Coordinates of C-alpha atoms in Angstrom, one line a residue:
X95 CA 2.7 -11.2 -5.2
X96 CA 4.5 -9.2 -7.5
X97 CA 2.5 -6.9 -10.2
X98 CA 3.5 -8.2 -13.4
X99 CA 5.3 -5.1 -15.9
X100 CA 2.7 -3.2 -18.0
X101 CA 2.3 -1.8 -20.7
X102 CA 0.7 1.9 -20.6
X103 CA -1.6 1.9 -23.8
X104 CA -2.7 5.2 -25.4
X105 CA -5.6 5.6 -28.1
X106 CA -6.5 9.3 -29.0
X107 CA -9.3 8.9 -31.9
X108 CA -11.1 11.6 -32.9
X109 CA -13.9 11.1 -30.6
X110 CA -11.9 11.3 -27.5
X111 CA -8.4 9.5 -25.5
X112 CA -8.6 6.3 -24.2
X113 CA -5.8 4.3 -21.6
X114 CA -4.9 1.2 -20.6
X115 CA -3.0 -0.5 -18.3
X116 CA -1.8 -4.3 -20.6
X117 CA 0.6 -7.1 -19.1
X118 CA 3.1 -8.0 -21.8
X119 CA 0.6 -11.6 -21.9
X120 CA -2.1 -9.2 -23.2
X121 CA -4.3 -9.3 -19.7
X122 CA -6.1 -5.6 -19.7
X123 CA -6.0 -4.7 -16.3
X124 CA -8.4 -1.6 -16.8
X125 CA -8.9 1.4 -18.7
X126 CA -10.0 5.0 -19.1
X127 CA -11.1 7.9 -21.5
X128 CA -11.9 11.0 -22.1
X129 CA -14.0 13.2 -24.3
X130 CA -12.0 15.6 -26.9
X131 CA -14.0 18.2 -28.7
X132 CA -13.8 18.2 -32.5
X133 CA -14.7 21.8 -33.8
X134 CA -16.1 22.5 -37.5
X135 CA -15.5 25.2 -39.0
X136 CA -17.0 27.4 -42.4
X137 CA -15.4 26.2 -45.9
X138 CA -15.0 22.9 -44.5
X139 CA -12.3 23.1 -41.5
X140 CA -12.0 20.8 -38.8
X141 CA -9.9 21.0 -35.7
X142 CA -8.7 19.8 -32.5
X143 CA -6.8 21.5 -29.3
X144 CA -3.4 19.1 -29.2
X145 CA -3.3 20.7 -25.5
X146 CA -7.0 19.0 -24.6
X147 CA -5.2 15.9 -26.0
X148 CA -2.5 16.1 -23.4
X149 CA -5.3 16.9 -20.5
X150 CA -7.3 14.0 -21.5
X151 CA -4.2 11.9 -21.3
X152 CA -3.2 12.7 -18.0
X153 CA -7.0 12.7 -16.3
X154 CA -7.0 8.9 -17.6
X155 CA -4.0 7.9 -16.3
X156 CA -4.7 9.7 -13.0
X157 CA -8.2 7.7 -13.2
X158 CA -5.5 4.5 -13.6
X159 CA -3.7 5.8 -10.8
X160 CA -6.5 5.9 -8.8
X161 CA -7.8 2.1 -9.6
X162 CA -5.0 0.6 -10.0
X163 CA -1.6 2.3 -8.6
X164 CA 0.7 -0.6 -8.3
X165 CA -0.2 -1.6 -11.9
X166 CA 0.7 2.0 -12.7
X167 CA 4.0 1.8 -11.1
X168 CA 4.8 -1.4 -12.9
X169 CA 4.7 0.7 -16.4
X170 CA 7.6 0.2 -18.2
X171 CA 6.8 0.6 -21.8
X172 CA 4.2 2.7 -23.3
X173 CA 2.7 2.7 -26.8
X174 CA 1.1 5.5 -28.3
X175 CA -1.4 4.9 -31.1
X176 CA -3.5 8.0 -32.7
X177 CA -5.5 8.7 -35.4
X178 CA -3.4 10.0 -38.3
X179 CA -3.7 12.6 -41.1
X180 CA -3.7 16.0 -38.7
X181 CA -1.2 18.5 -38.6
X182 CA 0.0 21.1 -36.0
X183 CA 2.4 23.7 -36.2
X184 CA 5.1 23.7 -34.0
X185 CA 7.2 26.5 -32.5
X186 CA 11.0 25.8 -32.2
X187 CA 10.3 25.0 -28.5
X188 CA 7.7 22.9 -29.3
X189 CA 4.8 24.7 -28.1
X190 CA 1.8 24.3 -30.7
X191 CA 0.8 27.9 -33.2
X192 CA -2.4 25.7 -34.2
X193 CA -4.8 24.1 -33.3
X194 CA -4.7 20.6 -35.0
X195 CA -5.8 21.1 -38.4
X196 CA -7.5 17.1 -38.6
X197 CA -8.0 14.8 -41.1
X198 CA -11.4 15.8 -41.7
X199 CA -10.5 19.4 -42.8
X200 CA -10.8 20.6 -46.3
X201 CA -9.6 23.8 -46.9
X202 CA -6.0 22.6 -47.9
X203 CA -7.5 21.6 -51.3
X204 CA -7.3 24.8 -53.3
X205 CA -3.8 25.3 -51.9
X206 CA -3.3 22.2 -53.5
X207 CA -4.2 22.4 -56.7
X208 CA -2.5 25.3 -57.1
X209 CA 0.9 24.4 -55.5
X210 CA 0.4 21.7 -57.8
X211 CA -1.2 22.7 -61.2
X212 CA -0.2 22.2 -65.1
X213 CA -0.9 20.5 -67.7
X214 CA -2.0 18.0 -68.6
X215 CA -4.3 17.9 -65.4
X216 CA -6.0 14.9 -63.5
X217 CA -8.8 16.6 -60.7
X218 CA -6.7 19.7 -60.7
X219 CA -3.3 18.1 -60.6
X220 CA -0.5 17.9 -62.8
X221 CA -0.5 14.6 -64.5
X222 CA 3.5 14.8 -64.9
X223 CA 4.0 15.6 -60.8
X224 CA 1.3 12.7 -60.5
X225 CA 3.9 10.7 -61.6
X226 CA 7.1 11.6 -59.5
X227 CA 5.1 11.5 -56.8
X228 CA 4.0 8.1 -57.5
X229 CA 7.7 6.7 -58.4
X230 CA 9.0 8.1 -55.5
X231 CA 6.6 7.7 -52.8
X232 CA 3.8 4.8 -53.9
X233 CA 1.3 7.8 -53.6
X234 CA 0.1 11.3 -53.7
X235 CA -2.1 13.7 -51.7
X236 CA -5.8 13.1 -51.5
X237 CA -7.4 15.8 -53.8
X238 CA -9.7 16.6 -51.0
X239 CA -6.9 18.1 -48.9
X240 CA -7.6 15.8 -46.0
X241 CA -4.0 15.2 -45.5
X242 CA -0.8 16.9 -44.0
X243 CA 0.6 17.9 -47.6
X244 CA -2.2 20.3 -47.9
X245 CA -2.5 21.2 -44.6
X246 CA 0.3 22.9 -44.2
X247 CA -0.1 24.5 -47.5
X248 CA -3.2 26.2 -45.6
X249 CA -1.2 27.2 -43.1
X250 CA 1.8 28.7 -45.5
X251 CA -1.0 31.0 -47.8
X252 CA -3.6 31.7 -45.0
X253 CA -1.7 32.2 -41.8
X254 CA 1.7 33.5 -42.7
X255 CA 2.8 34.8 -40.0
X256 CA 2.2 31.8 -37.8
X257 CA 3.5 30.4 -41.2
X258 CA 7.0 32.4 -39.9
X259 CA 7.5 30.8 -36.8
X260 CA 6.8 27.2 -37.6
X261 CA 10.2 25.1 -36.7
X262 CA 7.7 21.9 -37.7
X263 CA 5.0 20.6 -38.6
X264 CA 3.7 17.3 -36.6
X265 CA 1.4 14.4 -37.4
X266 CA -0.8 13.6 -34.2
X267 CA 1.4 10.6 -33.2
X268 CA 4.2 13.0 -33.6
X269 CA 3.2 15.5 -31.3
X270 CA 1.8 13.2 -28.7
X271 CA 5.4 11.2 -28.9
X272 CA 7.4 14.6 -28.8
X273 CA 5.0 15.1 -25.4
X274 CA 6.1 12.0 -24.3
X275 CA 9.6 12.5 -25.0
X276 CA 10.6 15.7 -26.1
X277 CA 12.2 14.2 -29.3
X278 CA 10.5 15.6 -32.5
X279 CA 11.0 12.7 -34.6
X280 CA 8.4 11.3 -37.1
X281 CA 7.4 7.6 -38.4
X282 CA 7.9 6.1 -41.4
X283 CA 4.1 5.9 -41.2
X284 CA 3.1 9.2 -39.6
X285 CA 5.4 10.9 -42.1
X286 CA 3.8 8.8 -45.3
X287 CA 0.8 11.0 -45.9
X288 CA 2.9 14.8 -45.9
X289 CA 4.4 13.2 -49.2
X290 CA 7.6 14.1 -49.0
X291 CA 9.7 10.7 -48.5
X292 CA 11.9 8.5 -50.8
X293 CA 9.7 5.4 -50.2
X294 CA 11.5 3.3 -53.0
X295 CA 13.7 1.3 -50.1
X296 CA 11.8 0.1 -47.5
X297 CA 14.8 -0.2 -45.6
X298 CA 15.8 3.3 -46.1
X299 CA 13.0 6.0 -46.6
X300 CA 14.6 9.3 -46.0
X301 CA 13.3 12.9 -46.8
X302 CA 13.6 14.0 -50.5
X303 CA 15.1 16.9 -50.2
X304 CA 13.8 18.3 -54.0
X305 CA 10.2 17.1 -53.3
X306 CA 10.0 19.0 -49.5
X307 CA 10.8 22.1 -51.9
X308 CA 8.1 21.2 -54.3
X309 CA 5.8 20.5 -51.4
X310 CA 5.9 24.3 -50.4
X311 CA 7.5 23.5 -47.0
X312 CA 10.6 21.9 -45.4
X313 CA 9.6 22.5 -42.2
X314 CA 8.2 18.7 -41.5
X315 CA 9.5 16.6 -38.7
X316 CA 12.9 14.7 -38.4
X317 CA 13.4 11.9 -40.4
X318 CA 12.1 8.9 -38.3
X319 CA 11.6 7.4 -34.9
X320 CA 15.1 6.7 -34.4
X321 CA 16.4 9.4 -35.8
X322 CA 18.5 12.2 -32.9
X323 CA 16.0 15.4 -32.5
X324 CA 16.4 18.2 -34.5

């Protein structure tokens, strides 16, 4: 009897990666994970390896191989689902400079406050910016600087000259897709939380231009998923 075509189902939380092998009907024919270290750091860092993200990827497929190799074979779609708000800097051939700065980390929030001070201020922030961001994107930047738009204000005034050879800067589900692909392209969702989209047409969110300057970086990734590579 034939094996019916599967789906190849990726979860990388921040506890560790997990696989599985899913008929289109939903029947989970089996699964795997692996461990990934999270590292803390002084002044309130966090961090993963992206590359220990790849390795536990490939040992739980191989432990899918193992079980279940004509159920491998059958793979013919795979969907990639992460946990979002990290950032890694990416080298023009897309070999990581960091290590995954994660959504836990901190020490963006200075950078922050400063890239985005005036008066009249709400928690450090200019009240008038407040408002462009919100008319043009439905949000802003957590204050805490657990999310991408401070992160890579960290990297830009603490590690310039990695800083220098950034070509991007990826979400999680960005890097493990350009893994997967070697297309760096972002999600209209992965892309959301570096603040720097025209989210007023849902039908057409696209890069502002004006606010990636703002932002202290243009350096984030192509547009969206079906957008050509850069």
């Amino acid at each position: 009897m034939a094996v019916a075509p599967q789906i190849l189902a990726i979860d990388l939380g921040t506890s560790g990666m997990k696989a599985a092998l899913v008929a289109a009907d939903g029947t989970v024919t089996g699964w795997a994970e692996r461990p990934v270290p999270l590292v803390v750091l002084p002044g309130g860092g966090a961090e993963q390896d992206p590359v220990a993200w790849w390795d536990a990827l490939a040992e739980a497929v191989a432990d899918l191989g193992r079980e279940f190799p004509e159920h491998l074979r059958a793979v013919t779609t795979i969907c990639s689902s992460t946990q979002g708000e990290g950032t890694i800097a990416v080298d023009a051939n897309g070999e990581p400079l960091t290590q995954c700065i994660s959504w836990l980390d901190m020490r963006g929030a200075a950078h922050l406050k400063k890239q985005f001070g005036g008066f009249p201020a709400y928690s450090g922030m200019s009240v008038l910016k407040i408002a462009r961001w919100l008319r043009l994107t439905g949000g802003m930047p957590s204050v805490t600087g657990k999310d991408p738009a401070a992160h890579m204000l960290l990297v830009r005034d603490e590690m310039p000259a990695i800083y220098a050879k950034t070509a991007t800067f990826l979400n999680v589900l960005d890097w493990i897709n350009l893994k997967l692909t070697g297309r760096t392209v972002a999600t209209v969702d992965s892309i959301l939380t570096s603040w720097v989209t025209d989210n007023r047409v849902a039908t057409d969110i696209k890069y502002s231009p004006r606010w990636s300057r703002r932002a202290g970086s243009t350096r984030t990734s192509s547009r969206r998923s079906s957008s050509a590579p850069r």
